[in-house]
XYZ file of C-alpha atoms in Angstrom:
677
model
C -11.192 48.586 -0.153
C -12.207 45.576 1.911
C -15.781 44.423 1.389
C -18.025 42.048 3.314
C -21.008 40.487 1.554
C -23.453 37.645 1.836
C -23.268 34.708 -0.517
C -24.808 31.253 -0.865
C -22.402 28.334 -1.183
C -24.020 25.352 -2.903
C -22.568 21.876 -2.449
C -23.716 18.312 -1.704
C -24.568 18.177 2.005
C -25.902 15.611 4.455
C -28.524 17.123 6.797
C -27.525 17.312 10.459
C -30.804 15.807 11.665
C -32.012 16.030 15.280
C -29.723 16.036 18.300
C -29.733 13.062 20.639
C -32.376 14.012 23.259
C -30.811 11.949 26.079
C -28.394 13.786 28.410
C -24.811 12.508 27.960
C -24.256 11.064 31.440
C -21.539 8.548 30.648
C -17.861 9.607 30.756
C -16.549 11.437 27.735
C -15.436 9.136 24.925
C -12.090 10.837 24.472
C -9.349 9.377 22.296
C -6.749 11.897 23.483
C -5.561 10.447 26.778
C -1.970 9.763 27.769
C -0.553 6.403 28.729
C 0.599 6.650 32.352
C 4.039 5.378 31.342
C 4.743 8.687 29.591
C 3.694 11.086 32.326
C 6.938 10.954 34.300
C 8.952 12.300 31.361
C 6.834 15.377 30.715
C 8.140 18.896 31.428
C 6.720 20.191 34.679
C 4.484 22.860 33.115
C 3.135 20.410 30.545
C 2.372 17.791 33.197
C 0.551 20.390 35.287
C -1.553 21.535 32.338
C -2.316 17.993 31.202
C -3.780 17.304 34.635
C -5.562 20.651 34.923
C -9.313 19.963 34.771
C -9.553 17.826 31.636
C -13.099 17.596 30.367
C -14.965 14.605 31.800
C -18.506 15.319 30.627
C -20.244 16.874 27.644
C -22.987 18.368 29.787
C -24.736 20.702 29.241
C -24.164 20.087 25.526
C -26.168 17.377 23.792
C -24.775 14.807 21.374
C -25.290 15.455 17.666
C -25.771 12.066 16.001
C -28.875 12.502 13.846
C -27.058 12.859 10.527
C -26.683 10.247 7.820
C -24.653 9.669 4.681
C -27.196 10.801 2.093
C -26.118 14.064 0.459
C -28.115 16.416 -1.746
C -27.265 19.834 -3.226
C -27.836 22.405 -0.512
C -27.359 26.136 -0.177
C -25.202 27.236 2.766
C -25.263 30.836 3.927
C -21.773 32.290 3.599
C -20.088 35.598 4.388
C -17.264 36.722 2.106
C -14.598 39.175 3.257
C -12.417 40.347 0.384
C -9.796 42.857 -0.656
C -7.852 43.140 -3.902
C -5.516 40.296 -2.848
C -7.463 37.728 -0.800
C -10.984 36.345 -0.586
C -12.119 34.455 2.535
C -15.432 32.568 2.592
C -16.907 32.047 6.053
C -19.763 29.741 7.148
C -21.432 31.399 10.171
C -23.967 28.573 10.632
C -21.127 26.052 10.922
C -18.964 27.414 13.714
C -17.654 30.352 11.680
C -15.467 27.984 9.645
C -13.377 29.632 6.906
C -14.271 27.313 4.032
C -11.941 28.905 1.483
C -9.033 31.353 1.401
C -8.124 32.288 -2.151
C -5.102 34.332 -3.229
C -6.412 36.373 -6.143
C -3.179 37.461 -7.938
C -2.046 33.828 -8.361
C -5.587 32.330 -8.390
C -4.464 29.776 -5.795
C -6.591 28.214 -3.107
C -4.516 28.221 0.078
C -6.624 25.696 2.021
C -8.026 22.229 1.520
C -11.608 22.874 0.410
C -13.954 19.971 0.996
C -16.283 19.598 -2.017
C -19.032 18.160 0.227
C -20.485 18.747 3.666
C -20.429 15.353 5.368
C -20.814 15.309 9.151
C -18.803 12.667 10.992
C -18.230 11.810 14.648
C -15.072 13.796 15.388
C -16.322 16.755 17.425
C -16.545 16.428 21.180
C -20.317 16.228 20.771
C -20.391 14.295 17.503
C -21.048 16.132 14.237
C -17.980 17.679 12.572
C -16.782 18.091 8.989
C -13.370 18.464 7.421
C -11.774 21.297 5.482
C -10.943 24.975 5.873
C -9.996 26.766 9.095
C -11.940 26.017 12.274
C -11.784 27.651 15.691
C -11.495 25.022 18.435
C -12.386 26.281 21.892
C -13.534 24.418 25.003
C -11.504 21.292 25.627
C -9.250 18.743 23.969
C -10.800 17.850 20.640
C -12.913 19.486 17.965
C -15.263 22.112 19.381
C -18.921 21.403 20.105
C -19.639 24.421 17.882
C -18.322 22.676 14.748
C -21.803 22.450 13.241
C -23.544 25.179 15.236
C -24.303 28.811 14.372
C -22.316 31.750 15.697
C -23.152 35.436 15.771
C -21.638 37.600 13.034
C -21.604 41.343 12.359
C -19.644 44.143 10.764
C -17.355 46.129 13.054
C -14.904 48.985 12.414
C -11.348 47.936 11.520
C -8.183 49.698 12.718
C -7.393 50.978 9.215
C -10.767 52.686 8.839
C -12.313 49.815 6.907
C -14.451 47.026 8.292
C -13.915 43.696 10.001
C -16.103 40.613 10.201
C -16.699 39.688 13.841
C -17.743 36.176 14.892
C -18.688 35.465 18.504
C -20.472 32.924 20.675
C -20.856 31.490 24.142
C -18.820 28.298 24.640
C -20.983 26.137 26.908
C -18.540 23.468 28.140
C -16.509 26.073 30.013
C -19.121 28.889 30.066
C -16.867 31.393 28.290
C -17.594 34.018 25.613
C -15.129 34.364 22.749
C -14.726 36.332 19.543
C -12.859 36.054 16.254
C -12.310 39.243 14.211
C -11.391 38.782 10.541
C -9.563 41.780 9.114
C -8.160 42.259 5.603
C -6.150 45.493 5.408
C -6.303 47.144 2.015
C -3.641 45.669 -0.277
C -2.638 42.958 2.210
C -1.739 39.405 1.176
C -2.537 38.303 4.736
C -5.821 37.763 6.521
C -5.521 38.996 10.105
C -7.469 37.179 12.805
C -7.853 38.838 16.187
C -9.095 36.350 18.797
C -10.140 36.838 22.400
C -11.470 34.556 25.157
C -12.946 36.210 28.252
C -13.613 34.817 31.710
C -16.351 36.942 33.320
C -16.631 34.624 36.329
C -15.343 35.300 39.834
C -13.257 32.133 39.743
C -10.591 30.703 37.406
C -11.749 28.602 34.440
C -9.784 26.151 32.289
C -9.626 27.186 28.663
C -8.350 25.818 25.390
C -7.751 27.042 21.852
C -6.417 25.529 18.646
C -6.849 27.053 15.199
C -7.126 24.070 12.866
C -6.108 24.554 9.225
C -6.767 21.877 6.604
C -4.299 21.838 3.690
C -3.675 19.295 0.910
C -1.528 16.462 2.204
C 0.915 16.407 -0.735
C 2.936 19.100 1.011
C 5.965 19.501 3.227
C 5.090 21.012 6.592
C 7.593 23.447 8.085
C 7.752 24.741 11.659
C 10.745 26.240 13.513
C 11.544 23.213 15.685
C 14.063 20.383 16.012
C 11.833 18.281 18.258
C 8.170 17.382 18.503
C 5.838 15.544 20.850
C 4.493 12.556 18.943
C 1.023 11.312 19.939
C -0.958 8.514 18.334
C -4.021 6.345 18.830
C -2.106 4.021 21.148
C -2.103 6.970 23.596
C 1.692 7.247 23.754
C 3.232 10.730 24.012
C 6.930 10.788 23.151
C 9.508 13.431 22.323
C 10.904 12.724 18.833
C 13.387 14.478 16.549
C 12.320 16.679 13.620
C 12.346 16.196 10.670
C 13.312 12.493 10.813
C 11.798 9.976 13.208
C 12.523 6.240 12.880
C 14.580 7.026 9.795
C 11.650 8.684 7.979
C 11.135 12.378 7.282
C 7.779 12.950 8.972
C 7.417 16.520 7.709
C 5.939 14.944 4.575
C 2.451 13.766 5.639
C 2.394 10.932 3.112
C 5.519 9.393 4.681
C 3.547 8.227 7.738
C 1.570 4.983 7.775
C -0.768 5.665 10.687
C -2.622 8.683 11.979
C -0.572 10.770 14.406
C -0.070 14.217 15.915
C 3.263 16.035 15.926
C 3.295 18.912 18.426
C 6.355 20.996 17.598
C 8.641 22.171 20.394
C 9.147 25.754 19.193
C 11.912 27.510 21.207
C 10.711 30.430 23.295
C 12.754 32.981 21.338
C 11.604 31.845 17.875
C 8.857 33.399 15.820
C 5.609 31.398 15.908
C 4.715 30.084 12.455
C 3.866 26.971 10.478
C 3.649 26.449 6.716
C 2.666 23.793 4.197
C 4.395 24.016 0.799
C 3.943 21.955 -2.361
C 6.783 20.582 -4.471
C 7.117 23.938 -6.242
C 7.408 25.833 -2.970
C 3.924 27.351 -3.048
C 1.529 27.149 -0.136
C 0.080 28.633 3.041
C 1.782 30.101 6.085
C 0.191 30.865 9.443
C 1.933 33.074 11.991
C 0.861 34.824 15.177
C 1.813 36.830 18.203
C 3.664 34.774 20.803
C 0.644 34.065 23.033
C -0.405 31.405 20.520
C 2.547 29.225 21.432
C 1.909 25.753 20.018
C 2.186 24.396 16.487
C 1.046 20.986 15.286
C 0.860 18.673 12.292
C -1.830 15.984 12.094
C -1.529 13.252 9.473
C -3.990 10.537 8.522
C -1.249 8.256 7.216
C -1.211 6.004 4.190
C -2.532 2.884 5.944
C -5.930 1.476 4.944
C -7.730 2.989 7.937
C -6.413 6.489 7.296
C -7.299 6.317 3.619
C -10.770 5.040 4.459
C -11.349 7.968 6.813
C -10.214 10.379 4.096
C -12.800 8.917 1.713
C -15.426 8.884 4.461
C -15.085 12.608 5.119
C -15.308 13.673 1.490
C -15.548 11.753 -1.793
C -13.182 9.177 -3.332
C -10.758 10.700 -5.800
C -10.909 14.254 -4.435
C -7.493 14.239 -2.741
C -6.504 13.930 0.884
C -5.605 16.529 3.455
C -3.591 17.027 6.612
C -3.968 19.622 9.348
C -1.573 22.287 10.538
C -2.611 23.932 13.785
C -1.776 26.646 16.293
C -2.702 26.649 19.983
C -2.220 28.263 23.359
C 0.136 25.565 24.713
C 2.504 22.877 23.439
C -0.070 20.107 22.987
C -3.801 19.630 22.689
C -3.734 17.479 25.808
C -3.323 20.560 28.007
C -5.677 23.217 29.355
C -4.813 26.746 30.457
C -5.905 28.445 33.671
C -7.757 31.645 32.819
C -7.921 33.754 35.946
C -11.124 35.285 37.285
C -12.425 38.310 35.383
C -9.539 38.193 32.922
C -9.013 37.523 29.227
C -6.481 36.161 26.764
C -6.078 37.527 23.245
C -3.760 37.258 20.270
C -3.508 37.956 16.555
C -2.966 35.436 13.765
C -2.124 36.004 10.102
C -2.809 33.681 7.149
C -1.404 34.134 3.666
C 0.652 32.723 0.784
C 4.287 31.712 1.131
C 6.750 30.888 -1.631
C 9.979 29.243 -0.489
C 12.048 26.154 -1.444
C 10.729 23.146 0.541
C 13.495 20.654 -0.261
C 16.899 20.296 1.296
C 18.629 20.432 4.661
C 16.077 21.101 7.398
C 17.737 24.143 8.905
C 18.457 25.654 5.501
C 14.846 25.160 4.456
C 13.581 26.723 7.682
C 15.951 29.662 7.329
C 14.838 30.291 3.757
C 11.149 30.091 4.626
C 11.557 32.284 7.697
C 13.501 34.891 5.711
C 10.783 34.971 3.057
C 8.073 35.267 5.700
C 9.959 38.122 7.370
C 10.208 39.907 4.001
C 6.501 39.416 3.249
C 5.194 40.019 6.780
C 7.739 41.157 9.368
C 7.292 39.818 12.874
C 7.121 43.387 14.139
C 4.202 44.059 11.804
C 2.222 41.200 13.356
C 2.847 42.590 16.831
C 1.921 46.048 15.557
C -1.297 44.745 13.989
C -2.241 43.168 17.317
C -1.654 46.477 19.137
C -3.756 48.255 16.515
C -6.569 45.694 16.706
C -6.874 45.388 20.476
C -8.657 48.756 21.055
C -11.198 47.706 18.413
C -11.939 44.401 20.111
C -14.508 46.231 22.261
C -16.091 48.057 19.317
C -19.821 47.510 19.214
C -21.015 45.496 16.214
C -22.844 47.258 13.433
C -24.970 45.389 10.915
C -25.850 41.917 12.186
C -25.022 39.348 9.516
C -25.825 36.056 11.267
C -27.383 34.896 14.522
C -25.958 32.303 16.886
C -27.551 30.657 19.907
C -29.464 32.214 22.776
C -27.299 30.656 25.504
C -25.085 33.702 25.846
C -28.104 35.955 26.220
C -29.440 33.709 28.975
C -26.144 33.797 30.890
C -25.863 37.573 30.543
C -29.408 37.965 31.864
C -28.610 35.698 34.804
C -25.352 37.366 35.822
C -25.771 40.913 34.510
C -22.378 40.848 32.766
C -21.253 43.660 30.501
C -19.258 42.287 27.575
C -18.281 45.157 25.266
C -17.889 44.075 21.659
C -19.804 40.825 22.025
C -23.416 41.656 22.873
C -25.670 38.675 23.432
C -28.993 40.088 22.360
C -32.130 39.193 24.291
C -34.004 38.658 21.019
C -31.847 35.565 20.385
C -33.506 33.694 23.257
C -35.434 30.772 21.793
C -37.341 27.623 22.606
C -34.313 25.881 24.138
C -33.841 28.694 26.635
C -37.566 29.136 27.431
C -37.831 26.831 30.492
C -34.605 28.227 31.961
C -35.705 31.792 31.422
C -38.901 30.878 33.292
C -36.815 29.400 36.127
C -34.710 32.554 36.245
C -37.647 34.949 36.280
C -40.432 32.985 37.984
C -38.448 30.546 40.109
C -39.989 27.441 38.542
C -39.502 25.240 35.502
C -42.197 25.374 32.860
C -43.501 21.938 31.959
C -43.080 20.703 28.360
C -46.261 20.579 26.342
C -47.852 17.393 25.002
C -45.328 15.183 26.753
C -42.417 16.262 24.671
C -39.066 14.780 25.775
C -37.354 17.028 28.327
C -34.820 19.370 26.805
C -31.228 19.862 27.828
C -30.149 20.584 31.397
C -28.058 23.518 32.580
C -25.492 22.216 35.032
C -23.410 25.209 36.149
C -23.521 25.872 39.868
C -25.864 28.907 39.735
C -28.453 26.920 37.784
C -28.056 23.927 40.072
C -28.698 26.209 43.047
C -31.910 27.408 41.413
C -33.015 23.817 40.763
C -32.395 22.945 44.408
C -34.722 25.704 45.601
C -37.536 25.387 43.061
C -40.650 23.270 43.558
C -39.668 19.581 43.603
C -41.690 18.468 40.585
C -40.667 15.291 38.738
C -39.235 17.459 35.952
C -37.229 19.566 38.411
C -35.912 16.398 40.117
C -34.871 15.060 36.725
C -32.908 18.206 35.812
C -31.489 18.549 39.328
C -30.231 14.972 39.209
C -28.472 15.622 35.888
C -26.805 18.733 37.335
C -25.756 16.835 40.468
C -24.386 13.982 38.380
C -22.326 16.450 36.377
C -21.037 17.995 39.602
C -19.775 14.616 40.821
C -22.466 14.123 43.476
C -23.721 10.851 42.058
C -25.407 9.536 45.182
C -27.467 12.700 45.474
C -28.299 12.539 41.761
C -29.687 9.030 42.201
C -31.757 10.221 45.158
C -33.177 13.083 43.090
C -34.169 10.750 40.260
C -35.709 8.296 42.732
C -37.684 11.139 44.334
C -38.905 12.112 40.891
C -40.166 8.589 40.263
C -41.866 8.508 43.658
C -43.564 11.815 42.898
C -44.894 10.396 39.651
C -46.192 7.340 41.469
C -47.907 9.566 44.023
C -49.468 11.633 41.252
C -50.799 8.543 39.523
C -52.184 7.166 42.771
C -54.047 10.405 43.364
C -55.739 10.287 39.972
C -59.233 8.934 39.537
C -59.302 5.423 38.045
C -61.627 6.879 35.406
C -59.227 9.707 34.538
C -58.242 10.030 30.880
C -55.210 12.179 31.668
C -52.641 9.407 32.004
C -50.882 10.572 28.854
C -51.734 14.266 29.010
C -50.863 17.235 31.155
C -47.900 17.953 33.444
C -46.619 15.288 35.792
C -48.237 12.327 34.029
C -46.662 8.895 33.928
C -45.183 9.534 30.511
C -42.339 11.223 32.366
C -41.119 7.971 33.921
C -38.798 6.957 31.100
C -36.334 9.906 31.420
C -35.859 9.207 35.129
C -35.601 5.444 34.613
C -33.004 5.920 31.914
C -30.879 8.143 34.197
C -31.035 5.537 36.947
C -30.118 2.830 34.436
C -27.003 4.756 33.423
C -26.063 5.160 37.103
C -26.499 1.417 37.654
C -24.379 0.548 34.652
C -21.623 2.936 35.701
C -21.616 1.322 39.151
C -21.401 -2.193 37.707
C -24.999 -3.199 38.502
C -25.623 -4.597 35.037
C -28.700 -6.665 35.831
C -30.488 -3.777 37.508
C -29.437 -1.451 34.702
C -30.921 -3.889 32.200
C -34.191 -3.999 34.161
C -34.470 -0.239 34.249
C -33.582 0.178 30.580
C -36.234 -2.375 29.609
C -38.806 -0.620 31.802
C -37.854 2.799 30.440
C -38.175 1.681 26.823
C -41.513 -0.030 27.486
C -42.785 3.116 29.195
C -41.665 5.280 26.286
C -43.419 3.036 23.771
C -46.620 3.012 25.849
C -46.702 6.760 26.432
C -45.481 8.013 23.087
C -48.223 10.107 21.504
C -49.837 9.006 18.276
C -48.583 10.701 15.153
C -46.374 10.352 12.085
C -43.387 8.050 12.344
C -39.980 8.355 10.690
C -40.887 11.486 8.774
C -37.424 12.002 7.370
C -35.912 11.568 10.820
C -37.439 14.874 11.996
C -39.827 13.418 14.545
C -38.271 14.015 17.974
C -40.017 10.928 19.270
C -38.299 8.839 16.616
C -34.989 10.312 17.783
C -35.619 9.530 21.458
C -36.885 6.010 20.693
C -33.769 5.314 18.635
C -31.434 6.710 21.295
C -33.085 4.947 24.215
C -33.592 1.722 22.271
C -29.944 1.590 21.249
C -28.775 2.083 24.835
C -31.270 -0.489 26.119
C -30.125 -3.148 23.658
C -26.489 -2.568 24.654
C -27.298 -2.869 28.372
C -29.415 -5.979 27.873
C -26.717 -7.680 25.810
C -24.138 -6.781 28.471
C -26.349 -8.584 31.007
C -26.677 -11.628 28.732
C -30.400 -11.033 28.144
C -30.555 -11.568 24.413
C -34.287 -12.303 24.310
C -35.090 -8.991 26.001
C -32.669 -7.197 23.667
C -34.450 -8.795 20.712
C -37.794 -7.571 22.092
C -36.518 -3.991 22.151
C -35.144 -4.391 18.632
C -38.501 -5.563 17.331
C -40.237 -2.467 18.724
C -37.913 -0.067 16.925
C -39.399 1.420 13.794
C -38.338 -0.025 10.418
C -36.609 3.164 9.302
C -34.599 3.218 12.540
C -33.557 -0.425 12.154
C -32.399 0.346 8.599
C -29.875 2.946 9.744
C -26.234 1.888 9.667
C -25.741 2.173 13.426
C -28.643 -0.214 13.979
C -27.528 -2.593 11.239
C -24.326 -3.008 13.263
C -26.478 -3.464 16.384
C -28.476 -6.131 14.541
C -25.284 -8.003 13.693
C -24.177 -7.826 17.337
C -27.565 -9.114 18.444
C -27.490 -11.985 15.957
C -23.981 -12.906 17.083
C -25.108 -12.909 20.730
C -27.959 -15.231 19.770
C -25.475 -17.650 18.194
C -26.653 -16.880 14.660
C -23.167 -16.237 13.271
C -24.007 -16.833 9.631
C -26.872 -14.350 9.751
C -24.653 -11.838 11.525
C -22.001 -12.345 8.857
C -24.648 -11.781 6.176
C -25.302 -8.287 7.549
C -21.745 -7.393 6.548
C -22.270 -8.887 3.096
C -25.412 -6.823 2.597
C -23.451 -3.696 3.524
C -23.992 -0.885 6.017
C -22.468 2.477 6.893
C -22.364 3.661 10.503
C -22.684 7.396 9.885
C -21.722 8.318 13.464
C -18.764 5.947 13.814
C -16.507 7.494 16.462
C -12.953 8.585 15.781
C -10.716 5.705 16.852
C -13.642 3.291 17.311
C -12.880 -0.370 16.597
C -16.291 -1.956 17.191
C -16.809 -2.984 13.570
C -13.454 -4.744 13.348
C -13.884 -6.466 16.699
C -17.265 -7.894 15.683
C -15.919 -8.993 12.315
C -13.082 -10.865 14.033
C -15.682 -12.841 16.017
C -17.484 -13.824 12.834
C -14.781 -14.460 10.250
C -11.069 -15.239 10.071
C -10.717 -13.383 6.772
C -9.179 -9.883 6.670
C -11.526 -7.046 7.501
C -13.055 -5.740 4.234
C -11.652 -2.372 3.198
C -15.030 -0.649 3.375
C -15.188 -1.416 7.126
C -11.536 -0.694 7.947
C -11.306 2.515 10.005
C -8.402 1.407 12.213
C -6.079 4.275 13.097
C -3.260 2.291 14.711
C -1.317 -0.909 14.044
C -2.957 -4.189 14.995
C -1.921 -5.427 18.417
C -0.314 -8.860 18.553
């Protein structure tokens, strides 16, 4: 019979560190955008969905960039669901990722299992790690829940056994979702029932891609003769399958550069994708027809792709590619989920043995015949019909706890969400000020001048902020919500009102008062408002004024920061905010040509902050701006690692090209596209 148990998975892991405390006001740094030249050739439904409310802001989610590259053996809480044929290991504290799927009769691992946990800047909000099966919901890219906890519990299964339910509240689109893992007794296939619900009274864009990492020395099969090819030059083209430019691209190692291949699966074909080794052994994923899309992602054999492979794991451990399944043809599209509706489907994961070599259509026919023999298409549809009534089953034993955001939204709106209860006892410190706003009509002030927490930006919360007492803190949060809603002029006015309120408060204080750095409403709150105004100035092209405000904000932070330990393992939230604000200030000052002021900010950063890889790169940029090219070049010779280097970022190579005519050293080469002439 199927069992579910707790386990501890021990492996070298880099700690996540603190989140970036500054609200992400600048436009989303998104690599997946289409060159306008390709839009005219898109099918009508694809073009409509590409243009349907693409994500433009991370708010209310905060950026996760506090991790490093230092790994130490760590124990990760895991949940194992197992029958006599398969064993799946799930990480509930890391987005519910399936870290391993092992076929017991053949003792074969069906996935690429990363031997380390190394966060890297690939999720929409930063921290992400490679390997296993992840559940991507929200918007184009890796989910913001990649390194966040989800709720988990036992629930009844259709066959009388038990399922493992994972669920959470997705904050970018304000949608609850669930993933039910079900292993029928004697089955070689793991069933995954998934559901996204829209409890709102208006339509909401949604997105889903199940992302499966498999070893890259495979041939990837999907029932298609064409694919949409997308790369880091932002071109989307229809190409033939399997050969494109005279090369069989169904072998991941045949590509030089990183690329996506979104397969054009005919409407009447079964939905499946497989990755088979040279002996014909591997993994197959299939689903009900709602999960329409299938995709292959390859890193390529170029130096940048290989460097990323090493970066995400350890040298010599083998590379991987990704096979994926989603709601639409490509990951560039979003789906309209109507008011008070839901979308659900069932997936199946298991072993497949079929010849991978030969004529494309013969290979596909052989693989599809074997899949039909092992798991008939009708059985997948039947499993979905059997699972759906159990999707509302109330969870039993709670096995892991996610965030309190879902509980807060359920309290606000009074929603009933059978099967996915968001328990009030999950409300925590992050939700505390918003719970106070909901119940008392006012925001509670942070204690001891802590940096303000995240802002809720959905319309109901914005309405509450507009009617609460206009304290500096409320004006700050209201401005962030207005900025997110596209009302930038009003956001600036709110932040300016907040600054004026602080000035009025300070003027009203006694000259002999000792409360200038204590208590609510003190001048220590100037820097968050100044920083928001600086971002607005920079976005509007007012670089000199932005530089002024950044310099003033950083000086205010340094003056008002409470005494206490510094750089205590990166856990001090004040160290995190000083690093975040200082980094932004240096960038704005350099953009305005004010190198001396940028140097002044640099000097006030703490030594441990300046030693981080991101700030070593900043130091080299600062030295180059000061005309000290040899010293900037020496920073490269000394070596640094930018732990949060963004997917597709080219800043290291661009700076190197300013300093040296020699080829970019391999350790700094993360380029994911050919060099432009």
